[in-house]
Coordinates of C-alpha atoms in Angstrom, one line a residue:
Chain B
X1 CA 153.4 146.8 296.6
X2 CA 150.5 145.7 299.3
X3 CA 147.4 145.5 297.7
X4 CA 144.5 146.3 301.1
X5 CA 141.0 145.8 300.4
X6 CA 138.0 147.6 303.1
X7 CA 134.7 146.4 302.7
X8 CA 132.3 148.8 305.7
X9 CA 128.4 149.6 305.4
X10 CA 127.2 152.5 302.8
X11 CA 126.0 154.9 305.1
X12 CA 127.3 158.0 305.0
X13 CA 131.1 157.7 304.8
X14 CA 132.5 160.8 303.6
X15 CA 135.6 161.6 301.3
X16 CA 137.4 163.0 303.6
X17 CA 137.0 159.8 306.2
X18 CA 138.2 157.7 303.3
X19 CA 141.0 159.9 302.3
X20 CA 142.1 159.3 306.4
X21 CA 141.7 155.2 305.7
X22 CA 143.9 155.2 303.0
X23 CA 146.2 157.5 304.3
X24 CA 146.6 155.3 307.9
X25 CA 146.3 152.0 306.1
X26 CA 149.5 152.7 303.6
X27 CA 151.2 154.4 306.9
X28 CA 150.9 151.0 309.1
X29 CA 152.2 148.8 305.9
X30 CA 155.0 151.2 305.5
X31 CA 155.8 151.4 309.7
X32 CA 155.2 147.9 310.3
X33 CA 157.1 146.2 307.0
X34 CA 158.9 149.1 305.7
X35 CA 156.6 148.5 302.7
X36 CA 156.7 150.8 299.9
X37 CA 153.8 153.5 299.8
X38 CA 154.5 154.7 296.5
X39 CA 153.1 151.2 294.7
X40 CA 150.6 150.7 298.4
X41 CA 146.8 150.4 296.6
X42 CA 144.1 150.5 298.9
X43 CA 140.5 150.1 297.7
X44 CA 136.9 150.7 299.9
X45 CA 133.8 148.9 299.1
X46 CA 130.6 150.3 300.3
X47 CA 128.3 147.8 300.3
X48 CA 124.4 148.4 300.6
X49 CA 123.2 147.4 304.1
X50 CA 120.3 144.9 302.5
X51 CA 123.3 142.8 300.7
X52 CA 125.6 142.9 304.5
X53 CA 124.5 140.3 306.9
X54 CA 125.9 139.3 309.9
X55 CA 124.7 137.2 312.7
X56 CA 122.0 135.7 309.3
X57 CA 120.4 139.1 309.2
X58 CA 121.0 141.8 307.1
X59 CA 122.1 145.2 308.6
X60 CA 118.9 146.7 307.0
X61 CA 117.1 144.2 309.7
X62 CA 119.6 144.9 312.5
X63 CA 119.0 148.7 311.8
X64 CA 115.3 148.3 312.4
X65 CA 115.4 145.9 315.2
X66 CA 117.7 148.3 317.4
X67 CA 117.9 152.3 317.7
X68 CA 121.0 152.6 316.1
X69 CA 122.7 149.5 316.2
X70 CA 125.9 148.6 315.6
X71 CA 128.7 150.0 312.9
Chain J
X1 CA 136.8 127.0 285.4
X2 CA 138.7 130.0 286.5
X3 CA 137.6 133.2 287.8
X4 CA 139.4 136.7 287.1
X5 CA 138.4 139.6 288.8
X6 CA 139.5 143.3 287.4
X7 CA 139.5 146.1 289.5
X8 CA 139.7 149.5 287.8
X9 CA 138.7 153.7 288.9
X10 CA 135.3 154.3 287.6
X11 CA 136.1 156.6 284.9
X12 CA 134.2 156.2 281.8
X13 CA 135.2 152.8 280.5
X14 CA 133.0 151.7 277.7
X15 CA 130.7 148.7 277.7
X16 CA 133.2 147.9 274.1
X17 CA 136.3 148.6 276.5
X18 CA 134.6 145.7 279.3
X19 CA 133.9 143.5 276.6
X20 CA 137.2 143.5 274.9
X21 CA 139.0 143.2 278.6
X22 CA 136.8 140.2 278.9
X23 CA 137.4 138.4 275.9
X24 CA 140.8 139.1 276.2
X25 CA 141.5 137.2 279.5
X26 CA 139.6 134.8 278.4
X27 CA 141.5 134.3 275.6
X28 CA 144.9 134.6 277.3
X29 CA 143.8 131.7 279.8
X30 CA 142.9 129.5 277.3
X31 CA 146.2 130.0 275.5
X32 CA 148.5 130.1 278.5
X33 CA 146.7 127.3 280.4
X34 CA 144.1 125.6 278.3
X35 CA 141.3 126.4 280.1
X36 CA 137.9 125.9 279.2
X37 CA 136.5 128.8 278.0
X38 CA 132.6 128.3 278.6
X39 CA 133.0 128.4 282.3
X40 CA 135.7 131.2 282.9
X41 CA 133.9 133.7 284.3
X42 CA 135.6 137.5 284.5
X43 CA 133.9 140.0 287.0
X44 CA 135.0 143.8 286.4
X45 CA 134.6 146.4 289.9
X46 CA 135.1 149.8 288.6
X47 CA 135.6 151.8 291.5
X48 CA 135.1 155.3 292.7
X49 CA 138.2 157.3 292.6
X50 CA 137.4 158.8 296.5
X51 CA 137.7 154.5 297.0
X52 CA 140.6 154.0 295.6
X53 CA 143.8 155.0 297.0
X54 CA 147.3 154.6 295.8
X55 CA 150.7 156.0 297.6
X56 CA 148.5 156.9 300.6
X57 CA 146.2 159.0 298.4
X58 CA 142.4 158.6 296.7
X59 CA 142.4 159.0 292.8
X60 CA 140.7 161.7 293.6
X61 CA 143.3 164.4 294.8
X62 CA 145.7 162.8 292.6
X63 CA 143.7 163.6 289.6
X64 CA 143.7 167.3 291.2
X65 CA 146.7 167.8 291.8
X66 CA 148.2 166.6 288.2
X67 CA 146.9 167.4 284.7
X68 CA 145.5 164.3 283.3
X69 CA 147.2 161.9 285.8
X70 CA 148.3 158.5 285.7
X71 CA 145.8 156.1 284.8
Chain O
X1 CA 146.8 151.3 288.8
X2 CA 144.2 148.5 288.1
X3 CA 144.4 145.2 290.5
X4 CA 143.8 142.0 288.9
X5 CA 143.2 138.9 290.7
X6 CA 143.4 135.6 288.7
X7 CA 141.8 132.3 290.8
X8 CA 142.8 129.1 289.3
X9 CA 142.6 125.8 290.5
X10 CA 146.4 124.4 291.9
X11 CA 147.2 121.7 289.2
X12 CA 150.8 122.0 287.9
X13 CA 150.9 125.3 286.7
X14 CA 154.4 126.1 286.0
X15 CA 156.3 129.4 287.1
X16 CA 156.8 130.3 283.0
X17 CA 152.7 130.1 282.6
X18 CA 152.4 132.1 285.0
X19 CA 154.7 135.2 284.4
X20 CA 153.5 134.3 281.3
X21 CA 149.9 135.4 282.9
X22 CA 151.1 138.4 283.9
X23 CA 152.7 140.1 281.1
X24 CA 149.6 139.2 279.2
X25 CA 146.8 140.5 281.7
X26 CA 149.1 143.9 282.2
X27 CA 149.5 144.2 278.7
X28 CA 145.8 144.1 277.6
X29 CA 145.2 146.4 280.3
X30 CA 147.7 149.5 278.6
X31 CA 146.1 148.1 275.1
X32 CA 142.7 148.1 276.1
X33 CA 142.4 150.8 278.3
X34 CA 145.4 152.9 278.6
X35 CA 146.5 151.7 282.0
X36 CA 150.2 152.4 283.0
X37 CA 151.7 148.8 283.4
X38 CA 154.3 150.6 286.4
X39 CA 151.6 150.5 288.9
X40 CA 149.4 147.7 287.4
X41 CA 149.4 144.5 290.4
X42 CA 148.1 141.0 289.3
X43 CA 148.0 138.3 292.1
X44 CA 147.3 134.6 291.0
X45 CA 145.9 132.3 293.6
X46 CA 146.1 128.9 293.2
X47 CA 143.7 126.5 294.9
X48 CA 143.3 123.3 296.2
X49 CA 141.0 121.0 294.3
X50 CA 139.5 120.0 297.1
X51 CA 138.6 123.4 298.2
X52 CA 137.0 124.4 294.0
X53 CA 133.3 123.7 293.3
X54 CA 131.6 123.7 290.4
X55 CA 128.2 122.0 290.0
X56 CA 127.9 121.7 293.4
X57 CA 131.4 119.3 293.2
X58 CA 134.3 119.2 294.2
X59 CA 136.9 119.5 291.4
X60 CA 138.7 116.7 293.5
X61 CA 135.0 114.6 292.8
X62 CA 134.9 115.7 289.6
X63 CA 138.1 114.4 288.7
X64 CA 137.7 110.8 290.2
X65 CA 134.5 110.5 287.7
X66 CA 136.1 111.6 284.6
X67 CA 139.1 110.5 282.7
X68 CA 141.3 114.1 282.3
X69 CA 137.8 116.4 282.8
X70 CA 137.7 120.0 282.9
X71 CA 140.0 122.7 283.6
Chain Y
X1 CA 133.8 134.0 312.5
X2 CA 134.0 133.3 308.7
X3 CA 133.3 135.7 306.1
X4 CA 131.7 134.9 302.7
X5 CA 131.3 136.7 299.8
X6 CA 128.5 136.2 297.3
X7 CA 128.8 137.6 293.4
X8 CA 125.5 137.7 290.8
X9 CA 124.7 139.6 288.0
X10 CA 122.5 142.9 289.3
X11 CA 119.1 141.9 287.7
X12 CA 116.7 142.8 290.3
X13 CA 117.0 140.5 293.0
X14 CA 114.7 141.2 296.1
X15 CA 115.6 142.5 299.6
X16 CA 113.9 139.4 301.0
X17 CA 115.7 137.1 298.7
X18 CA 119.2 138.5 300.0
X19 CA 117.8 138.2 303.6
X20 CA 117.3 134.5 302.5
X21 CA 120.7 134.0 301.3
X22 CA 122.1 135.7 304.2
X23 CA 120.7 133.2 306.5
X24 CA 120.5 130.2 303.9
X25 CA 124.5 130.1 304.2
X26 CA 125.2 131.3 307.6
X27 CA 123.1 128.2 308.9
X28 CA 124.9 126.3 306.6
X29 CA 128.2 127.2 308.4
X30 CA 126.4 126.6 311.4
X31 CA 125.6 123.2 310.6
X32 CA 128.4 122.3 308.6
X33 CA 131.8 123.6 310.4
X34 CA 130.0 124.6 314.2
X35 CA 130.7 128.2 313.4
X36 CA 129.6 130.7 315.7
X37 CA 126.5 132.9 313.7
X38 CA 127.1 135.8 315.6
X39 CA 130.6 136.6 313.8
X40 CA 129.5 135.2 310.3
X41 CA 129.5 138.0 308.0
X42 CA 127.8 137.4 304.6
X43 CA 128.7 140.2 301.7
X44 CA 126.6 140.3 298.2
X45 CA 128.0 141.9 295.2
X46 CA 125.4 142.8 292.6
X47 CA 127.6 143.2 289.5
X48 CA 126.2 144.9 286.3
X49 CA 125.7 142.5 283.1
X50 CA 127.8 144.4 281.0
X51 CA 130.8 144.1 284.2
X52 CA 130.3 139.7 284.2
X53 CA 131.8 137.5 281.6
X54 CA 131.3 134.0 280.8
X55 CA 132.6 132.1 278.0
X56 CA 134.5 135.2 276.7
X57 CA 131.5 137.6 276.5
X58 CA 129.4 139.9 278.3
X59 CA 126.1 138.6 280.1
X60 CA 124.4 142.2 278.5
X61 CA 125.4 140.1 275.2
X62 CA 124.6 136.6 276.1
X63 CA 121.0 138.4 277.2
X64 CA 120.5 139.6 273.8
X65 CA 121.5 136.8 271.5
X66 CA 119.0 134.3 273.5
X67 CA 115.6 134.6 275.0
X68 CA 116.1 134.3 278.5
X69 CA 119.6 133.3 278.6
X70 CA 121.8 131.6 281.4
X71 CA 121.2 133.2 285.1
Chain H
X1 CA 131.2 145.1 311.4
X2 CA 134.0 145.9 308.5
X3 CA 136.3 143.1 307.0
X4 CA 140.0 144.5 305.6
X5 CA 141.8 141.6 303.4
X6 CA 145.6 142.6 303.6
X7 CA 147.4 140.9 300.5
X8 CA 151.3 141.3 301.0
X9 CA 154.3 139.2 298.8
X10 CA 155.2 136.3 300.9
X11 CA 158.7 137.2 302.1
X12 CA 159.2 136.2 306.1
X13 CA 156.6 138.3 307.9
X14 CA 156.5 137.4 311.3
X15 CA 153.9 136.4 313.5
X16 CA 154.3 139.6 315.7
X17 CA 154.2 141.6 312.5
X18 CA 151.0 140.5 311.4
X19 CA 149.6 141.0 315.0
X20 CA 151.0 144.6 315.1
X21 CA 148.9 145.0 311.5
X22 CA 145.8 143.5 312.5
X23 CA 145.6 145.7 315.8
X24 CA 146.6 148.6 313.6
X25 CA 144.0 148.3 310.9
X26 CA 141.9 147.4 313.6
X27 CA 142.0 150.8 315.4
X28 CA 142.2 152.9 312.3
X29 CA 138.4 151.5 311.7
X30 CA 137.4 152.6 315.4
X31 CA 139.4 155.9 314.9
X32 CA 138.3 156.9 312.0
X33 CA 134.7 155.4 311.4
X34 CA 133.9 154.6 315.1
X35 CA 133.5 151.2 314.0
X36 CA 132.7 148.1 316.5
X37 CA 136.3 146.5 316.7
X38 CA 134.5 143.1 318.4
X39 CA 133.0 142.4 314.7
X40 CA 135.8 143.8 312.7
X41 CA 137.8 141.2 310.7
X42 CA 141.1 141.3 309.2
X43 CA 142.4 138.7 307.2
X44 CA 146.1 138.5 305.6
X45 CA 147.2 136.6 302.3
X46 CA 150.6 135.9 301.9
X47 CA 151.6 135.1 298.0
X48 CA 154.5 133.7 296.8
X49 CA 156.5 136.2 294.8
X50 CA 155.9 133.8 291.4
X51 CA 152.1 135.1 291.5
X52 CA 152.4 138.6 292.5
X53 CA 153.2 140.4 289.4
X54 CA 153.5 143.9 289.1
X55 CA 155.0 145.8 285.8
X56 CA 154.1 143.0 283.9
X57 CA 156.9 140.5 285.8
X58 CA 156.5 138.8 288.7
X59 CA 157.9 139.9 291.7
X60 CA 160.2 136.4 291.4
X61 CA 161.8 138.0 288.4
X62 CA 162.2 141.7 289.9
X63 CA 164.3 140.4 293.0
X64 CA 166.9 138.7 290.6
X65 CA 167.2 142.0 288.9
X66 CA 167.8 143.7 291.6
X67 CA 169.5 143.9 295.0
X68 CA 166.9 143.4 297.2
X69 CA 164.5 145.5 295.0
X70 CA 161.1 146.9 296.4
X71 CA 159.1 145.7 298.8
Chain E
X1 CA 127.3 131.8 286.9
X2 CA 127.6 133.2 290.7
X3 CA 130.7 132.8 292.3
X4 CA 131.2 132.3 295.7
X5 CA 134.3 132.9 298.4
X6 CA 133.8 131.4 301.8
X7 CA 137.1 132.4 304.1
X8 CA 137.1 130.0 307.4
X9 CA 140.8 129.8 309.7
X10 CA 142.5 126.8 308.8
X11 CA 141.9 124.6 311.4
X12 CA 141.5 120.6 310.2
X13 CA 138.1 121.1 308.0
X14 CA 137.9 117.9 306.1
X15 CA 137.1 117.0 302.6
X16 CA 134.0 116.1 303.3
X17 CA 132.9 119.0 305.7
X18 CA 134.2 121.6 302.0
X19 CA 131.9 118.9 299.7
X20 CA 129.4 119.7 301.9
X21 CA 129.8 123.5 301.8
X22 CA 130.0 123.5 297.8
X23 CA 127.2 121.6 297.7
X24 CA 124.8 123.4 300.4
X25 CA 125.8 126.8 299.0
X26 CA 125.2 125.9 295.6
X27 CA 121.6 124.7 296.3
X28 CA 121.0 127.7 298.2
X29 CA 121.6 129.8 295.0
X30 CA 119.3 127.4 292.9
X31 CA 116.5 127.7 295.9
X32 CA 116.5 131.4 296.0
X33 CA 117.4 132.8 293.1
X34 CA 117.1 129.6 290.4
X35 CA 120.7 130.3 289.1
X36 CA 122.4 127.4 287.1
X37 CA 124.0 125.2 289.3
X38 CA 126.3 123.9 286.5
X39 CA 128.1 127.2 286.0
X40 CA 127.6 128.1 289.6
X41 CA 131.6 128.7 291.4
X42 CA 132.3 128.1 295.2
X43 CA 136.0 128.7 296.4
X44 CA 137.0 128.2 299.8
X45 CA 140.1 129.6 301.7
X46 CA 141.4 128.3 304.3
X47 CA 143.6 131.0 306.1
X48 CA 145.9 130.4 308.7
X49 CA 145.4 131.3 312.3
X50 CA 148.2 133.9 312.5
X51 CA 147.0 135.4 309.4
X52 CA 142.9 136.2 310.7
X53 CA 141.9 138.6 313.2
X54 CA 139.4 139.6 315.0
X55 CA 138.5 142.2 317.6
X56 CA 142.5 143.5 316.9
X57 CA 143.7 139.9 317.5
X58 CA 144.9 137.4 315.5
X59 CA 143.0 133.9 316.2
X60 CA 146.2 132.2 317.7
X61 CA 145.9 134.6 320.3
X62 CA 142.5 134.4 320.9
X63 CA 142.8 130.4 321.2
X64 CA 145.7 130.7 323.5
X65 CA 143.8 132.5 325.9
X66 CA 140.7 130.7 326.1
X67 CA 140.3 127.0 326.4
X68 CA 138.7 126.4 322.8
X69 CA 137.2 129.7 322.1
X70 CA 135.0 131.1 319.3
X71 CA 135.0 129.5 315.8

């Protein structure tokens, strides 16, 4: 009955890499409180990187700034 | 004053469909609680079904595997 | 399979009101849209008045000024 | 370390104005609570008019029946 | 950089539990994504089973139904 | 009409530090993007130690081991 939300970056996540986060997240709540996975929901945001900001910058700006940057 | 926040799978809901869902909360907090309508605010997500999981699954496969599907 | 989260500020609200909430949020969701009520979640979170602004107020502040005020 | 999450209507708001809320309330955590920037993550959601109630109806509707309307 | 909020019925979860979730979700975001796990932030909301609904009852209501009942 | 969540750990934040958050947040939105303060929503949760992590820790941890460490 766990209700898990994700919020990451937009950039590039495929289906399949979401398909493995929701499949590990409702495994952990199931292993580590014998939680039912039938009723588990999981939900992923993908937020645009101009509307993330972390440190007062937006990713967008952190992108730029750095060759590559952090995830 | 309150704030409601719907999440639903991205699949075709009508702007009539959001408008009843809003009016309808609305509605129910104001007779449940006796809120004041003119500042409830109700924010709808609707999410992609490769987002959303449910029994360690996205929408997505489920919808595949099944004809229709539960909603 | 929608998730509903309902934020209201902590002021009394009995246990009735707010099953009361529930069945009536989960039931506009199968009239509205369809939705199967089995796997429908609603959470309510009830907050401190100190920790509610509107106006740039507390609700806390706003109460002091007001004889009853807003809900 | 906090994380804050900032909801408005999707009606064209500019990179550099996100940039300036981004930093607007991370300071303000800075200077409010001593919280460390670094770890301050600040998350916009641009929601569609016809997704955001108020007062029982849609903003796409409250947009129509006045000039201008609420923001 | 991601944030995961963990909503769960509040029902006894122990400190050690909520470690052995935050470590998990933690590592599925590296293993998966290859996401930095120094900026990655997990935060868990208990809620009393009177506002967790699901079915339309609150979760209060299921319990006295049944023995023990789901989780 | 924007709504805003700010999440901070629980940790002896006063009424006046949250009036001041409300407050500062609220004029931020009015600065940058002229919303209507009146109708303008700030909720803050205050989470407990146990319940946040960071870097796959929960923040009790993290204070234990360091004398004051990050807020």
């Amino acid at each position: 009955m766990p209700y898990v939300n994700i919020k990451i970056t937009k950039e590039g996540t495929s289906s399949e890499q979401k398909a493995k986060l929701i499949q590990g997240v409702t495994r952990l709540l199931v292993d580590v409180l014998g939680k039912n996975p039938k009723t588990t929901v999981v939900v992923i945001d993908e937020v645009d990187t101009d509307n993330w900001g972390i440190g007062g910058e937006t990713v967008t700006n952190l992108r730029k700034q750095s060759l590559g940057g952090e995830k």
